[in-house]
Coordinates of C-alpha atoms in Angstrom, one line a residue:
M1 CA 155.5 69.4 25.9
A2 CA 156.1 66.0 24.3
K3 CA 159.3 64.0 23.9
I4 CA 159.4 62.9 20.2
S5 CA 161.8 60.9 18.1
V6 CA 161.7 61.6 14.4
F7 CA 163.0 58.7 12.1
G8 CA 164.3 60.0 8.8
I9 CA 166.3 63.2 8.5
G10 CA 165.0 63.7 5.0
Y11 CA 162.8 66.6 3.7
V12 CA 159.7 65.8 5.8
G13 CA 161.6 64.5 8.8
V14 CA 164.0 67.4 9.3
V15 CA 161.3 70.0 8.8
S16 CA 159.1 68.3 11.3
A17 CA 161.8 67.8 13.8
A18 CA 163.0 71.4 13.6
C19 CA 159.5 72.9 13.9
L20 CA 158.5 70.6 16.7
A21 CA 161.6 71.6 18.6
D22 CA 161.1 75.2 17.9
D23 CA 157.6 74.8 19.3
G24 CA 159.1 73.7 22.6
H25 CA 159.0 69.9 22.3
E26 CA 162.1 67.8 23.0
V27 CA 163.1 66.1 19.7
V28 CA 165.6 63.5 18.8
A29 CA 166.1 63.1 15.0
V30 CA 167.3 59.7 13.9
D31 CA 169.0 58.7 10.6
L32 CA 171.5 56.1 9.4
D33 CA 173.5 58.7 7.6
P34 CA 176.1 60.1 9.9
A35 CA 176.6 63.1 7.7
K36 CA 173.0 64.2 8.2
V37 CA 173.3 63.6 12.0
S38 CA 176.5 65.6 12.2
A39 CA 174.9 68.5 10.3
V40 CA 171.9 68.7 12.6
N41 CA 174.0 68.5 15.7
A42 CA 176.2 71.3 14.4
G43 CA 173.0 73.4 14.0
L44 CA 173.0 73.1 10.2
S45 CA 170.3 72.0 7.8
P46 CA 171.0 68.9 5.7
I47 CA 168.7 70.2 3.0
V48 CA 168.1 73.6 1.3
E49 CA 164.8 75.0 2.6
N50 CA 163.9 78.6 3.1
G51 CA 164.2 79.5 6.8
L52 CA 165.2 76.0 8.0
D53 CA 168.8 76.9 8.9
E54 CA 167.7 79.5 11.4
I55 CA 165.2 77.2 13.1
I56 CA 167.6 74.2 13.4
A57 CA 170.3 76.5 14.8
R58 CA 167.9 77.9 17.3
A59 CA 166.5 74.5 18.3
V60 CA 170.0 72.9 18.7
A61 CA 171.3 75.8 20.7
S62 CA 168.3 75.6 23.1
G63 CA 169.0 71.9 23.7
R64 CA 165.5 70.9 22.3
L65 CA 166.9 69.2 19.2
R66 CA 169.6 66.7 18.7
A67 CA 170.3 63.9 16.2
T68 CA 171.6 60.4 16.5
T69 CA 172.1 57.1 14.6
D70 CA 171.0 55.1 17.6
G71 CA 167.3 54.5 17.0
Q72 CA 166.8 52.2 20.0
Q73 CA 168.1 54.8 22.4
A74 CA 166.0 57.5 20.7
V75 CA 162.8 55.4 21.3
L76 CA 163.8 54.8 25.0
D77 CA 164.3 58.5 25.5
T78 CA 161.0 59.6 24.0
D79 CA 157.2 59.1 24.3
A80 CA 156.4 59.0 20.6
S81 CA 158.1 58.2 17.3
F82 CA 157.4 59.9 14.0
V83 CA 158.3 57.8 11.0
C84 CA 159.2 60.1 8.1
V85 CA 161.1 57.8 5.7
G86 CA 160.7 57.8 1.9
T87 CA 158.2 55.5 0.0
P88 CA 159.5 55.6 -3.6
S89 CA 157.6 53.6 -6.2
D90 CA 158.6 50.0 -6.8
E91 CA 159.2 48.6 -10.3
A92 CA 155.4 48.0 -10.8
G93 CA 154.5 51.5 -9.7
A94 CA 153.2 50.5 -6.3
V95 CA 154.2 52.3 -3.1
G96 CA 157.6 51.1 -1.9
L97 CA 157.5 50.1 1.8
K98 CA 161.0 48.8 2.3
Y99 CA 162.1 51.7 4.5
V100 CA 158.8 52.0 6.4
K101 CA 158.9 48.3 7.3
G102 CA 162.5 48.5 8.3
V103 CA 161.9 51.4 10.7
C104 CA 158.8 49.9 12.1
A105 CA 160.7 46.7 12.9
D106 CA 163.5 48.7 14.6
I107 CA 161.0 50.7 16.6
G108 CA 159.1 47.5 17.5
Q109 CA 162.3 45.9 18.8
A110 CA 163.0 49.0 20.9
I111 CA 159.6 49.4 22.5
K112 CA 159.5 45.9 23.9
H113 CA 162.3 47.1 26.2
K114 CA 160.3 50.1 27.5
Q115 CA 158.2 50.1 30.6
S116 CA 156.2 53.1 29.6
F117 CA 153.6 53.5 26.8
H118 CA 155.0 54.5 23.4
S119 CA 153.2 55.9 20.3
V120 CA 154.3 55.1 16.8
I121 CA 153.1 57.7 14.3
I122 CA 153.7 57.2 10.6
R123 CA 154.0 60.3 8.5
S124 CA 155.4 58.6 5.3
T125 CA 153.0 58.6 2.4
I126 CA 151.3 55.2 2.2
V127 CA 148.2 53.9 0.4
P128 CA 145.0 53.2 2.2
G129 CA 145.2 49.9 4.2
T130 CA 149.0 50.0 4.7
M131 CA 148.8 50.8 8.4
D132 CA 146.4 47.9 9.1
E133 CA 148.0 45.4 6.7
T134 CA 151.7 46.2 7.0
C135 CA 152.8 48.7 9.7
V136 CA 150.8 47.4 12.6
P137 CA 151.7 43.7 11.9
V138 CA 155.4 44.5 11.6
L139 CA 155.3 46.5 14.9
E140 CA 153.4 43.8 16.7
E141 CA 155.7 41.0 15.4
A142 CA 158.9 42.9 16.3
S143 CA 157.6 44.0 19.8
G144 CA 155.6 41.0 20.8
M145 CA 152.9 43.4 21.9
I146 CA 149.4 44.4 20.8
A147 CA 148.9 47.7 18.9
G148 CA 146.3 50.0 20.5
Q149 CA 146.7 48.3 23.8
D150 CA 150.4 47.9 24.7
F151 CA 151.6 50.7 22.4
G152 CA 150.0 53.4 20.4
V153 CA 149.6 53.8 16.6
G154 CA 148.7 56.7 14.5
Y155 CA 148.9 58.0 10.9
Y156 CA 149.5 61.7 10.5
P157 CA 150.1 62.7 6.8
E158 CA 152.0 65.8 5.9
F159 CA 151.1 68.4 3.3
L160 CA 154.4 70.4 3.1
R161 CA 155.5 71.9 -0.2
E162 CA 159.2 72.2 -0.9
S163 CA 160.4 75.8 -0.7
T164 CA 157.4 76.8 1.4
A165 CA 157.6 74.0 4.0
I166 CA 158.0 76.2 7.1
A167 CA 155.1 78.5 6.1
D168 CA 153.0 75.4 5.3
Y169 CA 153.8 73.9 8.7
Y170 CA 152.6 76.9 10.7
D171 CA 149.8 77.8 8.3
P172 CA 148.5 74.5 7.0
G173 CA 145.5 74.1 4.8
L174 CA 144.5 70.9 6.4
I175 CA 145.4 68.8 9.5
V176 CA 144.1 65.3 9.6
F177 CA 145.2 62.2 11.5
G178 CA 144.0 58.8 12.8
A179 CA 144.9 56.8 15.8
L180 CA 144.1 53.4 17.3
E181 CA 143.6 54.8 20.8
D182 CA 143.1 58.0 22.8
R183 CA 146.7 58.6 24.0
T184 CA 148.2 58.8 20.6
A185 CA 145.3 60.9 19.3
Q186 CA 145.8 63.3 22.3
I187 CA 149.5 63.7 21.5
L188 CA 148.6 64.8 17.9
K189 CA 145.8 67.1 19.2
D190 CA 148.2 68.8 21.6
I191 CA 150.9 69.2 19.0
N192 CA 148.4 71.0 16.7
A193 CA 146.4 72.8 19.3
Q194 CA 147.8 76.3 18.4
M195 CA 147.4 75.8 14.6
P196 CA 145.0 78.2 12.8
V197 CA 142.9 75.3 11.4
P198 CA 141.0 72.5 13.2
S199 CA 142.3 69.0 13.5
H200 CA 140.2 66.3 11.8
V201 CA 140.4 63.0 13.6
V202 CA 139.5 60.1 11.3
T203 CA 140.3 56.4 10.8
L204 CA 143.8 55.3 9.8
K205 CA 142.5 54.4 6.3
T206 CA 140.7 57.7 5.8
A207 CA 143.9 59.6 6.7
E208 CA 145.9 57.5 4.3
A209 CA 143.4 58.1 1.5
V210 CA 143.2 61.9 2.1
K211 CA 147.0 62.2 1.5
Y212 CA 146.8 60.4 -1.8
A213 CA 143.6 62.2 -2.9
S214 CA 145.3 65.5 -2.1
N215 CA 148.4 64.8 -4.1
S216 CA 146.4 63.4 -7.0
W217 CA 144.1 66.4 -7.0
R218 CA 147.0 68.7 -7.3
A219 CA 148.4 66.7 -10.2
V220 CA 145.0 66.8 -11.9
K221 CA 144.7 70.6 -11.5
V222 CA 148.2 71.1 -13.0
T223 CA 147.3 68.8 -16.0
F224 CA 143.9 70.5 -16.5
A225 CA 145.4 74.0 -16.5
N226 CA 148.1 72.9 -18.9
E227 CA 145.6 71.3 -21.3
I228 CA 143.3 74.3 -21.2
G229 CA 146.3 76.5 -21.8
N230 CA 147.4 74.5 -24.8
I231 CA 144.0 74.6 -26.4
A232 CA 143.7 78.3 -25.6
K233 CA 147.0 79.1 -27.2
A234 CA 146.1 77.2 -30.3
S235 CA 143.0 79.3 -30.5
G236 CA 144.8 82.6 -30.1
V237 CA 143.9 83.1 -26.4
D238 CA 146.1 83.6 -23.4
G239 CA 145.6 80.4 -21.3
Q240 CA 146.9 81.9 -18.1
Q241 CA 144.3 84.7 -18.3
V242 CA 141.6 82.1 -18.9
M243 CA 142.6 80.1 -15.8
K244 CA 143.0 83.2 -13.7
L245 CA 139.4 84.1 -14.4
I246 CA 138.3 80.5 -13.8
C247 CA 139.9 80.7 -10.3
A248 CA 138.2 84.1 -9.7
D249 CA 134.8 82.3 -9.5
T250 CA 134.8 81.0 -6.0
K251 CA 131.0 80.3 -6.1
V252 CA 131.1 77.5 -8.6
N253 CA 134.6 76.9 -10.0
I254 CA 136.5 76.9 -6.7
S255 CA 133.8 75.3 -4.7
P256 CA 133.2 72.0 -2.8
Y257 CA 129.9 71.5 -4.6
F258 CA 131.3 69.5 -7.4
M259 CA 133.8 67.6 -5.2
K260 CA 131.3 65.1 -3.7
P261 CA 131.7 61.6 -5.0
G262 CA 128.5 60.3 -6.4
F263 CA 126.8 59.7 -9.7
A264 CA 127.6 60.9 -13.2
F265 CA 127.2 64.5 -14.5
G266 CA 124.7 65.4 -17.2
G267 CA 122.4 68.2 -18.4
S268 CA 122.3 70.6 -21.3
C269 CA 125.8 72.1 -20.7
L270 CA 128.6 69.9 -19.3
P271 CA 128.5 66.9 -21.7
K272 CA 128.1 68.9 -24.9
D273 CA 130.7 71.5 -23.9
V274 CA 133.3 68.9 -23.0
R275 CA 132.7 67.3 -26.4
A276 CA 132.9 70.7 -28.2
L277 CA 136.2 71.5 -26.5
Q278 CA 137.5 68.0 -27.4
H279 CA 136.6 68.7 -31.0
L280 CA 138.3 72.1 -30.9
A281 CA 141.4 70.6 -29.5
A282 CA 141.5 68.0 -32.3
R283 CA 140.8 70.6 -35.0
T284 CA 143.7 72.7 -33.8
G285 CA 146.0 69.7 -33.4
V286 CA 146.3 69.8 -29.6
P287 CA 146.2 66.6 -27.6
S288 CA 143.6 66.6 -24.9
P289 CA 144.0 63.3 -22.9
L290 CA 142.5 64.6 -19.7
L291 CA 139.3 66.0 -21.4
D292 CA 139.2 62.8 -23.5
S293 CA 139.0 60.7 -20.3
V294 CA 136.3 62.9 -18.6
L295 CA 133.4 61.5 -20.7
I296 CA 134.8 58.0 -20.5
A297 CA 135.0 58.2 -16.7
N298 CA 131.5 59.7 -16.6
E299 CA 130.1 56.8 -18.7
A300 CA 131.9 54.3 -16.4
Q301 CA 130.0 55.7 -13.4
I302 CA 126.7 55.0 -15.2
D303 CA 128.0 51.5 -15.9
R304 CA 128.9 51.1 -12.2
A305 CA 125.3 52.0 -11.1
E306 CA 123.9 49.6 -13.7
T307 CA 126.0 46.8 -12.3
M308 CA 125.0 47.6 -8.8
V309 CA 121.3 47.3 -9.7
A310 CA 122.0 44.0 -11.6
N311 CA 123.8 42.6 -8.6
S312 CA 120.8 43.2 -6.4
G313 CA 118.8 40.6 -8.5
A314 CA 115.8 42.9 -8.6
K315 CA 113.0 42.5 -11.2
S316 CA 111.4 45.8 -10.4
V317 CA 113.1 49.1 -9.8
G318 CA 111.9 52.2 -8.1
L319 CA 113.9 55.2 -9.3
V320 CA 113.9 58.4 -7.2
G321 CA 114.6 61.2 -9.6
I322 CA 115.1 61.1 -13.3
A323 CA 116.0 64.7 -14.3
F324 CA 119.7 65.5 -14.6
K325 CA 119.5 67.2 -11.1
P326 CA 116.9 67.9 -8.5
G327 CA 114.6 70.9 -8.9
T328 CA 114.1 70.7 -12.7
D329 CA 112.2 68.6 -15.2
D330 CA 115.1 68.8 -17.7
L331 CA 116.1 65.3 -18.8
R332 CA 118.6 66.4 -21.5
E333 CA 121.6 64.1 -21.2
S334 CA 120.4 63.1 -17.8
P335 CA 122.6 60.1 -16.6
L336 CA 119.6 58.9 -14.6
A337 CA 117.4 58.8 -17.8
E338 CA 120.2 56.9 -19.6
L339 CA 120.4 54.5 -16.6
A340 CA 116.6 54.1 -16.6
S341 CA 116.6 53.3 -20.4
R342 CA 119.3 50.7 -20.0
L343 CA 117.4 49.0 -17.1
I344 CA 114.2 48.9 -19.1
S345 CA 116.0 47.5 -22.1
K346 CA 117.1 44.6 -19.9
G347 CA 113.6 43.7 -19.1
L348 CA 113.3 45.3 -15.6
E349 CA 110.1 46.9 -14.6
L350 CA 110.9 50.5 -13.7
R351 CA 108.8 53.2 -12.1
V352 CA 109.9 56.8 -11.2
Y353 CA 109.3 59.3 -8.5
D354 CA 110.2 62.8 -9.6
P355 CA 107.9 65.6 -8.4
Y356 CA 109.2 68.1 -11.0
V357 CA 109.0 65.9 -14.0
S358 CA 105.5 64.8 -12.8
Q359 CA 104.5 68.4 -12.4
A360 CA 105.7 69.2 -15.9
V361 CA 103.9 66.2 -17.4
A362 CA 100.7 66.9 -15.6
G363 CA 100.8 70.5 -16.7
G364 CA 101.6 69.7 -20.3
V365 CA 104.8 71.8 -20.2
S366 CA 107.4 69.1 -20.6
A367 CA 108.5 69.7 -24.2
M368 CA 110.0 67.0 -26.4
G369 CA 113.6 67.8 -27.0
R370 CA 114.3 68.2 -23.3
G371 CA 115.3 64.5 -23.1
N372 CA 112.0 62.9 -22.1
D373 CA 112.0 60.7 -25.1
V374 CA 115.0 58.7 -23.8
V375 CA 112.8 56.7 -21.4
P376 CA 110.0 54.7 -23.1
D377 CA 106.5 55.5 -21.9
L378 CA 107.8 57.9 -19.2
P379 CA 104.4 59.4 -18.2
S380 CA 103.0 56.0 -17.4
R381 CA 106.0 55.2 -15.2
L382 CA 105.6 58.2 -13.0
V383 CA 104.5 57.6 -9.4
G384 CA 103.0 60.4 -7.3
K385 CA 103.9 59.2 -3.8
I386 CA 107.3 57.9 -2.6
E387 CA 105.6 55.4 -0.3
D388 CA 103.9 53.8 -3.4
L389 CA 107.2 53.6 -5.2
I390 CA 108.9 51.9 -2.2
A391 CA 106.0 49.4 -1.8
G392 CA 106.0 48.3 -5.4
S393 CA 109.8 47.9 -6.0
D394 CA 112.3 45.1 -5.3
V395 CA 115.1 47.7 -5.2
I396 CA 115.0 51.4 -4.6
L397 CA 117.5 53.3 -6.8
V398 CA 118.0 56.8 -5.4
G399 CA 119.3 59.2 -8.1
N400 CA 118.2 62.6 -6.8
R401 CA 117.7 63.9 -3.3
Y402 CA 114.2 65.2 -2.5
E403 CA 113.7 66.1 1.1
E404 CA 110.2 64.5 1.4
T405 CA 111.8 61.2 0.4
I406 CA 114.6 61.1 3.0
A407 CA 112.6 59.9 6.0
P408 CA 110.7 57.1 4.1
L409 CA 113.9 55.9 2.5
N410 CA 115.9 55.9 5.8
S411 CA 113.1 53.9 7.4
V412 CA 113.5 51.1 4.9
S413 CA 117.2 51.2 4.3
E414 CA 118.0 48.5 6.9
Y415 CA 115.8 45.8 5.4
R416 CA 115.0 46.8 1.8
S417 CA 117.5 46.7 -1.1
L418 CA 118.5 50.3 -1.7
V419 CA 121.1 51.6 -4.2
D420 CA 122.0 55.1 -3.4
L421 CA 123.7 57.4 -5.9
T422 CA 123.3 60.7 -4.0
R423 CA 123.7 59.7 -0.3
I424 CA 120.4 60.2 1.6
N425 CA 122.2 59.8 5.0
T426 CA 125.9 60.4 5.7
S427 CA 125.8 57.8 8.5
L428 CA 125.0 55.0 6.0
R429 CA 127.7 53.0 4.5
S430 CA 127.4 50.0 2.1
N431 CA 126.4 47.0 4.1
G432 CA 124.8 44.5 1.8
T433 CA 121.2 45.7 1.9
Y434 CA 122.2 49.3 1.4
E435 CA 124.7 50.1 -1.3
G436 CA 126.2 53.5 -1.8
I437 CA 127.9 54.1 -5.2
C438 CA 131.1 55.7 -3.6
W439 CA 130.7 55.0 0.1

């Protein structure tokens, strides 16, 4: 079992401290507020949270949980410190780091007096890059030591919901953390070893980003449900029933399929149906700011890809895939067809590898009205072999994933200019020659 000091007896800190102690760890809770410290030491919860009073009383009675205002002594008495202080918005809306920096400085001052290795693990919500750019430098300056070598550093975001925090702690939907070295990572692995979900060990920045993505996604879901509910009500429909049925579809609606960052959406359904719902909302006098932003954001993703191609300086472009998705010849509102049209209009030479569109053209079954009039002279631009497309292009623009193209594209990704909108290889990250649109 670990010896852990928890800095901040607020909502996250006191729940974390109590649950860690209840699990058998030796925990010291630290706060500047003597009233909170006294409450914990008396076996009482300083906040109202279902089930927390009983856990704190049990942990204090067992001797595994105590509270103090002496942060330095708490660090000296423990092997790891969890930082759980607030990060309220500053006046500009940015994350406020006053309390995080203050605690990091205090812990840094304390660990320089220790002979043993100490891990500093931030749980406060901080934007990607804060650990590297703020927390680690503050700790190193205060301690005169090197992070990842003389002391440990980790980031371990929490996903506790008020009123269900205890249940969330013991039955989490996600456990993710990052660490600079193995000893801190092992502490976090051990703490979570008995949890019902696996621990995901990532970089510090990734862990920071996951926390913000998670909270923002929750906010988007609430806003979307409310917007649909408002439109439904104005149309004489029960919005809660609509969303209940939406959530019943776990194959498509509640699915990771549409949650992969990449290129814009298109096709014969999504764009026109978003427009139609926008029109209905306007006709019934219901504001629809989220739906209004969807098509704007989708257009911006096409703009982003266009800029990436322009930045490559290429004169000739080899486009892999032009239908709105793999496995079809349908070009209706295909964002790839729109991108191709823009590049052609700028004077770039463009050729296309798309086996399904080529098959339809060769068989004479590609009917006008399915979007193939968007790209000038499309039949003459089609190339039958991916190798020929690669050989004749300054930049390869990968729009759709076709299995027969993966090996040839991977083989040239290190020395040929390649703009990837679909991710041909999860090990590749933007590096100058290879550019992924979201990675």
